[in-house]
CSV table of C-alpha atoms in Angstrom, one decimal:
chain,number,residue,atom,x,y,z
A,1,MET,CA,0.2,14.9,14.5
A,2,SER,CA,2.9,12.4,15.5
A,3,THR,CA,2.6,8.7,15.2
A,4,ARG,CA,6.2,7.9,16.1
A,5,PRO,CA,6.5,4.8,18.4
A,6,GLU,CA,7.9,5.6,21.8
A,7,GLY,CA,11.5,4.9,22.3
A,8,ILE,CA,12.5,5.3,18.6
A,9,ALA,CA,15.9,6.9,18.1
A,10,PRO,CA,15.8,10.3,16.3
A,11,SER,CA,17.4,8.7,13.3
A,12,CYS,CA,14.1,7.0,12.6
A,13,ALA,CA,11.9,10.0,12.7
A,14,GLY,CA,11.5,13.5,13.8
A,15,SER,CA,13.8,16.5,13.1
A,16,SER,CA,16.4,14.1,11.7
A,17,GLY,CA,14.0,12.9,9.0
A,18,PRO,CA,14.2,13.5,5.2
A,19,HIS,CA,12.7,17.0,5.5
A,20,SER,CA,15.6,18.2,7.7
A,21,MET,CA,18.6,20.2,6.5
A,22,ARG,CA,21.0,17.4,7.6
A,23,TRP,CA,19.3,14.9,5.3
A,24,LYS,CA,19.2,17.3,2.4
A,25,ILE,CA,23.0,17.9,2.8
A,26,LEU,CA,23.5,14.1,2.9
A,27,ALA,CA,21.4,13.6,-0.2
A,28,ARG,CA,23.3,16.4,-2.1
A,29,THR,CA,26.7,14.8,-1.1
A,30,GLY,CA,25.8,11.4,-2.5
A,31,ASP,CA,24.3,9.4,0.4
A,32,SER,CA,22.0,6.9,-1.5
A,33,VAL,CA,19.5,6.4,1.4
A,34,ALA,CA,19.1,10.1,2.0
A,35,ARG,CA,18.5,10.6,-1.7
A,36,LEU,CA,15.9,7.8,-1.9
A,37,LEU,CA,14.0,9.2,1.0
A,38,THR,CA,14.0,12.8,-0.2
A,39,PRO,CA,10.3,13.5,-0.7
A,40,ASN,CA,10.8,15.0,-4.2
A,41,PHE,CA,13.3,12.4,-5.5
A,42,GLN,CA,12.9,11.7,-9.2
A,43,GLY,CA,16.0,9.9,-10.1
A,44,ASP,CA,16.7,6.3,-11.1
A,45,ALA,CA,16.1,4.4,-7.8
A,46,TYR,CA,17.1,1.1,-9.3
A,47,ALA,CA,20.5,2.5,-10.2
A,48,LEU,CA,20.9,3.6,-6.6
A,49,TYR,CA,19.9,0.1,-5.4
A,50,GLU,CA,22.6,-1.5,-7.6
A,51,ARG,CA,25.2,1.0,-6.4
A,52,MET,CA,24.4,0.2,-2.8
A,53,ARG,CA,24.5,-3.5,-3.6
A,54,THR,CA,28.1,-3.3,-4.6
A,55,GLN,CA,28.9,-2.9,-0.8
A,56,GLY,CA,27.2,-6.2,-0.1
A,57,PRO,CA,23.7,-7.3,1.0
A,58,VAL,CA,23.6,-4.5,3.6
A,59,HIS,CA,24.4,-0.9,3.0
A,60,ARG,CA,25.3,1.4,6.0
A,61,SER,CA,24.0,5.0,5.4
A,62,ARG,CA,25.4,8.1,6.9
A,63,THR,CA,21.8,8.8,8.1
A,64,GLY,CA,22.4,6.1,10.7
A,65,MET,CA,20.2,3.5,9.1
A,66,LEU,CA,21.0,0.2,7.5
A,67,ALA,CA,19.5,-0.7,4.2
A,68,VAL,CA,18.9,-4.4,3.6
A,69,LEU,CA,19.1,-5.1,-0.2
A,70,SER,CA,19.1,-8.9,-0.4
A,71,TYR,CA,16.0,-11.1,-0.6
A,72,ASP,CA,17.1,-13.4,2.1
A,73,GLY,CA,18.3,-10.6,4.4
A,74,GLY,CA,15.0,-8.7,4.0
A,75,SER,CA,13.0,-11.9,4.7
A,76,ARG,CA,14.9,-12.5,7.9
A,77,VAL,CA,14.3,-8.9,9.2
A,78,LEU,CA,10.6,-9.0,8.3
A,79,GLN,CA,10.1,-12.3,10.1
A,80,ASP,CA,12.3,-11.5,13.2
A,81,PRO,CA,10.0,-10.4,16.1
A,82,ARG,CA,12.9,-8.3,17.5
A,83,PHE,CA,12.2,-5.8,14.7
A,84,ARG,CA,9.0,-4.0,14.9
A,85,SER,CA,7.1,-1.8,12.5
A,86,CYS,CA,7.6,2.0,12.4
A,87,ASP,CA,6.4,4.8,10.3
A,88,SER,CA,8.8,5.5,7.4
A,89,PRO,CA,10.8,8.7,7.8
A,90,ALA,CA,9.7,9.2,4.2
A,91,ARG,CA,6.0,8.8,5.0
A,92,PRO,CA,4.3,11.1,2.5
A,93,THR,CA,2.8,14.3,4.1
A,94,GLU,CA,-0.3,13.8,2.0
A,95,THR,CA,-1.1,10.4,3.6
A,96,TYR,CA,-4.2,10.7,5.8
A,97,ALA,CA,-4.2,7.0,6.7
A,98,PRO,CA,-4.4,6.4,10.4
A,99,THR,CA,-1.2,4.6,11.4
A,100,PRO,CA,-1.5,2.9,14.8
A,101,ARG,CA,1.5,2.9,17.0
A,102,ALA,CA,3.2,-0.2,18.2
A,103,THR,CA,2.1,-0.6,21.8
A,104,PRO,CA,3.1,-3.9,23.4
A,105,GLU,CA,0.9,-4.8,26.3
A,106,ALA,CA,2.6,-4.9,29.7
A,107,ASP,CA,1.5,-8.3,30.6
A,108,GLY,CA,1.9,-9.9,27.2
A,109,HIS,CA,-1.6,-11.4,27.1
A,110,CYS,CA,-3.9,-8.8,25.6
A,111,PRO,CA,-3.2,-7.9,21.9
A,112,SER,CA,-2.3,-4.3,21.4
A,113,GLN,CA,-4.3,-2.1,19.1
A,114,VAL,CA,-1.8,-2.4,16.3
A,115,GLU,CA,-1.9,-6.2,16.6
A,116,ARG,CA,-5.7,-6.2,16.4
A,117,TYR,CA,-5.6,-4.0,13.4
A,118,ASP,CA,-3.1,-6.3,11.8
A,119,GLN,CA,-5.2,-9.3,12.5
A,120,ALA,CA,-8.2,-7.5,10.8
A,121,TYR,CA,-6.1,-6.6,7.8
A,122,ALA,CA,-4.8,-10.2,7.5
A,123,ALA,CA,-8.4,-11.5,7.7
A,124,ALA,CA,-9.6,-9.0,5.0
A,125,ALA,CA,-6.6,-9.9,2.7
A,126,GLU,CA,-7.6,-13.6,3.0
A,127,LEU,CA,-11.2,-12.9,2.2
A,128,LEU,CA,-10.6,-10.4,-0.7
A,129,PRO,CA,-10.0,-12.9,-3.5
A,130,SER,CA,-13.2,-14.8,-3.0
A,131,VAL,CA,-15.3,-11.6,-2.4
A,132,LEU,CA,-13.9,-9.9,-5.5
A,133,HIS,CA,-14.3,-13.0,-7.7
A,134,GLN,CA,-18.1,-12.7,-7.3
A,135,TYR,CA,-18.0,-9.3,-9.1
A,136,THR,CA,-15.6,-10.2,-11.8
A,137,ASP,CA,-18.1,-9.9,-14.6
A,138,LEU,CA,-19.4,-6.6,-13.3
A,139,ILE,CA,-15.9,-5.1,-12.9
A,140,ASP,CA,-14.9,-6.4,-16.4
A,141,THR,CA,-17.9,-4.6,-17.8
A,142,THR,CA,-17.0,-1.4,-16.0
A,143,ALA,CA,-13.4,-1.6,-17.3
A,144,ASP,CA,-14.6,-2.1,-20.8
A,145,GLN,CA,-17.0,0.9,-20.5
A,146,LEU,CA,-14.3,3.1,-19.1
A,147,LEU,CA,-12.1,2.4,-22.2
A,148,ARG,CA,-15.0,2.8,-24.6
A,149,GLN,CA,-15.8,6.3,-23.2
A,150,HIS,CA,-12.5,7.4,-24.6
A,151,THR,CA,-12.4,5.5,-27.9
A,152,ASP,CA,-12.7,8.7,-30.0
A,153,ALA,CA,-10.4,10.8,-27.8
A,154,ASP,CA,-6.9,11.7,-28.9
A,155,SER,CA,-5.6,10.3,-25.6
A,156,VAL,CA,-6.7,8.6,-22.4
A,157,ASP,CA,-4.9,9.0,-19.1
A,158,LEU,CA,-4.7,5.5,-17.8
A,159,VAL,CA,-4.3,6.9,-14.2
A,160,ASP,CA,-7.1,9.4,-14.0
A,161,ASP,CA,-9.5,8.1,-16.7
A,162,PHE,CA,-9.2,4.4,-16.2
A,163,ALA,CA,-7.3,2.9,-13.2
A,164,PHE,CA,-8.6,5.2,-10.5
A,165,PRO,CA,-12.4,5.0,-11.4
A,166,LEU,CA,-12.0,1.2,-12.0
A,167,VAL,CA,-10.5,0.6,-8.5
A,168,VAL,CA,-13.2,2.8,-6.9
A,169,ALA,CA,-15.8,0.6,-8.7
A,170,CYS,CA,-14.0,-2.5,-7.3
A,171,LEU,CA,-14.0,-1.2,-3.8
A,172,SER,CA,-17.7,-0.2,-4.1
A,173,ALA,CA,-18.5,-3.8,-5.1
A,174,VAL,CA,-16.3,-5.4,-2.5
A,175,LEU,CA,-17.6,-3.4,0.4
A,176,GLY,CA,-21.2,-3.6,-0.8
A,177,ILE,CA,-21.8,0.1,-1.0
A,178,PRO,CA,-25.5,0.7,-1.6
A,179,SER,CA,-26.6,2.6,-4.7
A,180,THR,CA,-27.9,5.4,-2.6
A,181,ALA,CA,-24.4,6.0,-1.2
A,182,SER,CA,-22.4,5.3,-4.4
A,183,SER,CA,-22.0,9.0,-5.3
A,184,ARG,CA,-20.8,10.0,-1.8
A,185,PHE,CA,-18.5,7.0,-1.7
A,186,SER,CA,-16.8,8.0,-5.0
A,187,THR,CA,-16.3,11.5,-3.5
A,188,LEU,CA,-14.8,10.0,-0.3
A,189,CYS,CA,-12.4,8.0,-2.5
A,190,ASP,CA,-11.5,11.1,-4.4
A,191,ILE,CA,-10.7,13.0,-1.2
A,192,LEU,CA,-8.9,10.2,0.7
A,193,GLY,CA,-7.4,8.1,-2.1
A,194,ARG,CA,-5.8,10.6,-4.4
A,195,PRO,CA,-2.2,11.7,-3.5
A,196,ILE,CA,-1.5,15.3,-2.6
A,197,TYR,CA,2.0,16.4,-3.3
A,198,GLY,CA,3.5,18.5,-0.6
A,199,ALA,CA,1.8,19.5,2.7
A,200,PRO,CA,-2.0,19.6,2.5
A,201,SER,CA,-3.7,22.9,2.7
A,202,ALA,CA,-6.0,23.8,5.5
A,203,VAL,CA,-9.0,23.3,3.1
A,204,GLN,CA,-7.7,19.8,2.1
A,205,ALA,CA,-7.0,18.8,5.7
A,206,GLU,CA,-10.5,19.8,6.7
A,207,ALA,CA,-12.0,18.0,3.7
A,208,ALA,CA,-10.1,14.9,4.7
A,209,HIS,CA,-11.3,15.1,8.3
A,210,ASP,CA,-14.9,15.4,7.1
A,211,ALA,CA,-14.4,12.5,4.7
A,212,ASN,CA,-13.1,10.3,7.5
A,213,GLU,CA,-16.1,11.1,9.6
A,214,ASP,CA,-18.5,10.4,6.7
A,215,LEU,CA,-16.7,7.1,6.1
A,216,ALA,CA,-17.1,6.1,9.7
A,217,ALA,CA,-20.8,6.9,9.6
A,218,LEU,CA,-21.2,4.9,6.4
A,219,VAL,CA,-19.4,1.9,8.0
A,220,ILE,CA,-21.5,2.1,11.1
A,221,ARG,CA,-24.7,2.1,9.0
A,222,MET,CA,-23.5,-0.8,6.8
A,223,GLU,CA,-22.2,-2.9,9.7
A,224,ARG,CA,-25.6,-2.6,11.4
A,225,GLU,CA,-27.4,-3.5,8.3
A,226,ARG,CA,-25.2,-6.5,7.5
A,227,ARG,CA,-25.7,-7.8,11.1
A,228,GLN,CA,-29.4,-7.9,10.4
A,229,GLY,CA,-29.2,-9.1,6.9
A,230,PRO,CA,-25.7,-10.3,5.9
A,231,GLY,CA,-24.6,-10.5,2.2
A,232,SER,CA,-21.6,-11.8,0.4
A,233,ASP,CA,-19.5,-8.5,0.6
A,234,LEU,CA,-16.4,-8.0,2.7
A,235,ILE,CA,-18.1,-6.1,5.5
A,236,SER,CA,-20.7,-8.9,5.9
A,237,ARG,CA,-18.0,-11.5,6.1
A,238,LEU,CA,-15.9,-9.5,8.5
A,239,THR,CA,-18.9,-8.9,10.6
A,240,ALA,CA,-19.9,-12.5,10.6
A,241,SER,CA,-16.3,-13.6,11.6
A,242,CYS,CA,-16.2,-11.3,14.6
A,243,GLY,CA,-19.3,-12.5,16.4
A,244,GLY,CA,-19.9,-12.0,20.1
A,245,ASN,CA,-21.9,-9.4,21.9
A,246,ARG,CA,-20.5,-5.9,21.8
A,247,THR,CA,-20.9,-2.9,23.9
A,248,GLY,CA,-20.9,0.9,23.4
A,249,ASN,CA,-17.2,0.8,23.2
A,250,ASP,CA,-17.6,0.1,19.5
A,251,LEU,CA,-18.9,3.5,18.6
A,252,THR,CA,-16.9,5.3,21.3
A,253,GLY,CA,-13.7,3.8,20.0
A,254,LEU,CA,-14.5,4.3,16.4
A,255,MET,CA,-15.5,7.9,16.7
A,256,ASP,CA,-12.5,8.7,18.9
A,257,HIS,CA,-10.4,7.0,16.3
A,258,VAL,CA,-11.9,9.2,13.6
A,259,GLN,CA,-11.7,12.5,15.6
A,260,ARG,CA,-8.0,12.0,16.2
A,261,ARG,CA,-7.3,10.4,12.8
A,262,ALA,CA,-4.4,8.5,14.5
A,263,PRO,CA,-5.3,5.9,17.0
A,264,GLN,CA,-3.4,6.1,20.3
A,265,GLU,CA,-2.8,3.5,22.9
A,266,PRO,CA,-6.0,1.8,24.0
A,267,PRO,CA,-7.1,2.7,27.5
A,268,ARG,CA,-5.8,0.4,30.2
A,269,THR,CA,-7.1,-1.0,33.4
A,270,ARG,CA,-4.8,-1.2,36.4
A,271,SER,CA,-3.8,-4.7,35.4
A,272,GLY,CA,-2.4,-3.3,32.1
A,273,ARG,CA,-5.1,-4.8,29.9
A,274,SER,CA,-7.1,-2.9,27.4
A,275,ASP,CA,-10.7,-2.1,28.3
A,276,VAL,CA,-11.7,-2.7,24.6
A,277,THR,CA,-11.4,-6.4,23.9
A,278,PRO,CA,-11.3,-7.9,20.4
A,279,GLU,CA,-14.8,-9.1,20.8
A,280,ASN,CA,-16.3,-5.7,21.3
A,281,SER,CA,-14.0,-3.6,19.1
A,282,SER,CA,-14.9,-5.3,15.8
A,283,LEU,CA,-16.6,-2.2,14.4
A,284,GLU,CA,-13.5,-0.1,14.9
A,285,GLU,CA,-11.4,-2.8,13.2
A,286,ILE,CA,-13.9,-3.1,10.2
A,287,ALA,CA,-13.6,0.7,9.9
A,288,ALA,CA,-9.8,0.4,9.9
A,289,VAL,CA,-10.0,-2.2,7.1
A,290,CYS,CA,-12.3,0.1,5.0
A,291,SER,CA,-10.1,3.1,5.7
A,292,ALA,CA,-6.9,1.2,4.7
A,293,LEU,CA,-8.5,-0.1,1.5
A,294,ILE,CA,-9.5,3.4,0.4
A,295,ILE,CA,-6.5,5.4,1.6
A,296,SER,CA,-3.7,2.9,1.0
A,297,GLY,CA,-5.2,0.2,-1.2
A,298,LEU,CA,-6.7,2.4,-3.8
A,299,ASP,CA,-3.4,4.3,-4.3
A,300,THR,CA,-1.4,1.1,-4.3
A,301,ALA,CA,-3.6,-0.5,-6.9
A,302,VAL,CA,-3.5,2.5,-9.3
A,303,CYS,CA,0.3,2.7,-9.0
A,304,LEU,CA,0.7,-1.1,-9.6
A,305,PHE,CA,-1.4,-0.9,-12.7
A,306,GLY,CA,0.6,2.1,-14.1
A,307,ASN,CA,3.9,0.4,-13.3
A,308,ALA,CA,2.7,-2.8,-15.0
A,309,VAL,CA,1.6,-0.9,-18.2
A,310,ALA,CA,4.9,1.0,-18.3
A,311,ALA,CA,6.9,-2.2,-18.0
A,312,LEU,CA,4.8,-3.9,-20.7
A,313,ALA,CA,5.3,-0.9,-23.0
A,314,ALA,CA,9.1,-1.2,-22.4
A,315,HIS,CA,9.0,-5.0,-23.2
A,316,PRO,CA,6.9,-5.3,-26.4
A,317,ASP,CA,7.4,-9.0,-26.6
A,318,GLN,CA,5.7,-9.4,-23.2
A,319,TRP,CA,2.9,-7.1,-24.2
A,320,GLN,CA,2.3,-9.3,-27.3
A,321,THR,CA,2.4,-12.4,-25.1
A,322,LEU,CA,-0.3,-10.9,-22.9
A,323,ARG,CA,-2.4,-9.8,-25.8
A,324,THR,CA,-2.2,-13.3,-27.3
A,325,THR,CA,-3.1,-14.9,-23.9
A,326,PRO,CA,-5.1,-12.4,-21.7
A,327,ARG,CA,-5.4,-15.0,-19.0
A,328,LEU,CA,-1.8,-14.2,-18.2
A,329,ALA,CA,-3.0,-10.9,-16.7
A,330,GLY,CA,-2.6,-12.3,-13.2
A,331,LYS,CA,1.0,-13.2,-14.0
A,332,ALA,CA,1.5,-9.7,-15.3
A,333,ALA,CA,0.2,-8.1,-12.1
A,334,GLU,CA,2.3,-10.5,-10.0
A,335,GLU,CA,5.5,-9.7,-12.0
A,336,ALA,CA,4.8,-6.0,-11.8
A,337,LEU,CA,4.7,-6.3,-8.0
A,338,ARG,CA,8.2,-7.8,-8.2
A,339,PHE,CA,9.6,-5.7,-11.0
A,340,ASP,CA,8.5,-2.2,-9.9
A,341,PRO,CA,6.4,-2.4,-6.6
A,342,PRO,CA,4.5,0.6,-5.4
A,343,HIS,CA,5.9,0.2,-1.9
A,344,GLN,CA,9.7,0.3,-2.5
A,345,PHE,CA,10.8,-0.2,1.1
A,346,THR,CA,9.5,-0.7,4.6
A,347,LEU,CA,11.0,0.5,7.9
A,348,ARG,CA,11.7,-1.7,10.9
A,349,VAL,CA,13.2,-0.8,14.3
A,350,SER,CA,15.4,-3.0,16.5
A,351,SER,CA,14.1,-3.7,20.0
A,352,GLU,CA,17.6,-4.8,21.1
A,353,GLN,CA,21.1,-5.1,19.8
A,354,ILE,CA,21.0,-7.4,16.8
A,355,ASP,CA,23.5,-8.6,14.2
A,356,VAL,CA,22.4,-8.1,10.6
A,357,ALA,CA,24.8,-9.7,8.0
A,358,GLY,CA,27.8,-8.9,10.1
A,359,HIS,CA,26.6,-5.4,11.1
A,360,THR,CA,25.9,-4.7,14.7
A,361,VAL,CA,22.5,-2.9,15.0
A,362,PRO,CA,22.0,-1.0,18.4
A,363,PRO,CA,18.6,-1.0,20.0
A,364,HIS,CA,16.0,1.5,18.6
A,365,SER,CA,17.8,1.7,15.2
A,366,GLY,CA,16.1,2.0,11.9
A,367,ILE,CA,16.5,-0.8,9.3
A,368,LEU,CA,15.2,-0.2,5.8
A,369,VAL,CA,14.1,-3.4,4.0
A,370,MET,CA,14.5,-2.3,0.4
A,371,LEU,CA,11.7,-4.4,-1.1
A,372,ALA,CA,12.3,-3.2,-4.6
A,373,ALA,CA,16.0,-4.0,-4.4
A,374,ALA,CA,15.3,-7.4,-2.8
A,375,HIS,CA,12.9,-8.3,-5.7
A,376,ARG,CA,15.8,-7.7,-8.1
A,377,ASP,CA,18.3,-9.7,-6.1
A,378,PRO,CA,20.1,-11.8,-8.8
A,379,HIS,CA,20.7,-14.6,-6.2
A,380,ARG,CA,16.9,-15.0,-6.0
A,381,PHE,CA,15.6,-13.9,-9.5
A,382,PRO,CA,17.4,-14.8,-12.7
A,383,ASP,CA,17.8,-11.9,-15.1
A,384,PRO,CA,16.1,-9.7,-12.4
A,385,ALA,CA,15.9,-6.5,-14.6
A,386,ARG,CA,13.7,-8.2,-17.2
A,387,PHE,CA,9.9,-8.1,-17.0
A,388,ASP,CA,9.1,-11.7,-17.7
A,389,LEU,CA,5.6,-13.2,-17.7
A,390,ALA,CA,7.1,-16.7,-17.7
A,391,ARG,CA,8.9,-16.2,-14.4
A,392,SER,CA,8.1,-18.8,-11.8
A,393,SER,CA,5.6,-17.8,-9.1
A,394,ARG,CA,7.4,-20.1,-6.7
A,395,LEU,CA,10.1,-17.5,-6.2
A,396,GLY,CA,7.6,-15.3,-4.3
A,397,HIS,CA,7.7,-11.7,-3.1
A,398,LEU,CA,8.7,-10.4,0.3
A,399,ALA,CA,5.5,-10.2,2.3
A,400,ALA,CA,4.9,-6.9,4.0
A,401,ASP,CA,2.4,-7.1,6.9
A,402,GLY,CA,-0.5,-5.1,8.1
A,403,ALA,CA,-2.2,-2.6,5.8
A,404,GLN,CA,0.5,-2.9,3.2
A,405,LYS,CA,-0.3,-6.6,2.7
A,406,LEU,CA,-4.0,-5.8,2.3
A,407,ALA,CA,-3.2,-3.0,-0.2
A,408,ASN,CA,-0.9,-5.3,-2.2
A,409,THR,CA,-3.6,-8.0,-2.3
A,410,LEU,CA,-6.2,-5.5,-3.6
A,411,ALA,CA,-3.6,-4.2,-6.2
A,412,GLN,CA,-2.9,-7.6,-7.6
A,413,LEU,CA,-6.5,-8.6,-7.9
A,414,THR,CA,-7.7,-5.3,-9.5
A,415,GLY,CA,-4.5,-5.1,-11.6
A,416,GLU,CA,-5.3,-8.5,-13.1
A,417,ILE,CA,-8.8,-7.3,-14.2
A,418,ALA,CA,-7.5,-4.0,-15.6
A,419,LEU,CA,-4.6,-5.6,-17.5
A,420,ARG,CA,-6.9,-8.3,-19.0
A,421,THR,CA,-9.3,-5.6,-20.3
A,422,LEU,CA,-6.5,-3.5,-21.7
A,423,ALA,CA,-4.9,-6.5,-23.5
A,424,SER,CA,-8.2,-7.4,-25.0
A,425,ARG,CA,-9.1,-3.9,-26.2
A,426,LEU,CA,-5.8,-2.3,-27.3
A,427,PRO,CA,-3.4,-4.0,-29.8
A,428,LEU,CA,-0.7,-1.4,-29.2
A,429,LEU,CA,0.5,0.6,-26.2
A,430,ARG,CA,1.1,3.9,-27.9
A,431,PRO,CA,2.1,6.8,-25.7
A,432,ALA,CA,0.2,10.0,-26.4
A,433,ARG,CA,2.8,12.2,-24.7
A,434,GLN,CA,5.4,12.0,-22.0
A,435,ALA,CA,4.3,10.1,-18.9
A,436,ALA,CA,4.8,11.8,-15.5
A,437,ARG,CA,6.1,9.8,-12.6
A,438,ARG,CA,5.2,10.8,-9.1
A,439,PRO,CA,7.9,12.5,-7.0
A,440,GLY,CA,9.5,10.5,-4.2
A,441,ARG,CA,9.9,6.7,-3.8
A,442,ALA,CA,7.8,6.1,-0.7
A,443,VAL,CA,5.0,5.1,-3.1
A,444,SER,CA,6.3,4.5,-6.7
A,445,GLY,CA,3.9,5.1,-9.5
A,446,PHE,CA,2.7,7.5,-12.2
A,447,ALA,CA,0.9,10.8,-11.8
A,448,HIS,CA,-0.1,10.6,-15.5
A,449,LEU,CA,0.2,7.8,-18.0
A,450,PRO,CA,-1.4,9.0,-21.3
A,451,ILE,CA,-1.9,6.6,-24.3
A,452,ARG,CA,-3.7,6.7,-27.6
A,453,PRO,CA,-6.8,4.6,-27.3
A,454,THR,CA,-7.2,3.7,-31.0
A,455,ALA,CA,-8.0,0.0,-31.6
């Protein structure tokens, strides 16, 4: 399956990517970008960022890509319409998330499919805080129960035993999953939301395909029910915001989307416009939001929580501050997104020749915005390598768009709840055994994070 945008130079994807022999040789001979994008990279990424930063705010890699390390430079690239999104050459092979291709419309009037998805993701990200706030007490109770289940155990894995089931419970509440479907929904999250390291087996790929179809069927059912009797959940609010009369293109587009698991260009009429307009493709977009929350958001949230706990354990004074004032849990999640973000970088591609910090970038060239490095830019963040709950929120994070922004929003909100519960229940963060980081840096987090649950 290929989701590479048309016209992208080989340096951005394909046989020249991080799985190729050339990239492996570049990584072994010290190219920092090639090393970072190696799928099994397990070194100190932040040391590599600082090494690259010694060359200036932009690092030119022998892979042919530029890496933007400064906050201001990354912000300019992300806001410049001449750079468009592209699948990362380090996109994990285990990711089943459908990634729409950038497909600008010929006449410039009708939004492309990827633009419509991005609009749906943005709408969902805006709605998430108010929707999740309604279920705060329920989720707090769930978090407390998850920790109590392991009170007498020698250790609890904060990834498998706490963070993952807690975020699944959050998603179930946010999406308004009926009790009759809660068990199947948990199974779908387990299949689609957990990382698989290395290429998925045939059995895993088939299970993911079936899970995507089951998720689509569940969304169809819930969207129909919410149209008849709306509630306060996210699907109800997205359904209400779409409005308008819709045609059979809803189900046709959605099921075609699921069957292929990677949406292609929308069908065009002779004038170049899409046959599926925003008014009658709302069901497909709602399904894309649900899919993004489960496939990307769930994993991002679990990783952010683990990274936050690891940072707090490494900064005992900050852990004591959080324990003394649990209402700072939101600040802790926000600081974790800066200090060690799950999404370490994002790839953009130039549509024309552009100058970036004195470097000439030819058309169709890959630009890596190193989000994690930018969030430790000393010109933007004082003492950037320190995890600091007192850091001003006015400094802000670089805002990724689309599904990544939606995933980050979910991660911050659920991270706040999880950290508040942890601070209230555990006076010490005592490791039970060695924590295990996930391989690669496309998504940075922990595979296992065991602690002793004694109060």
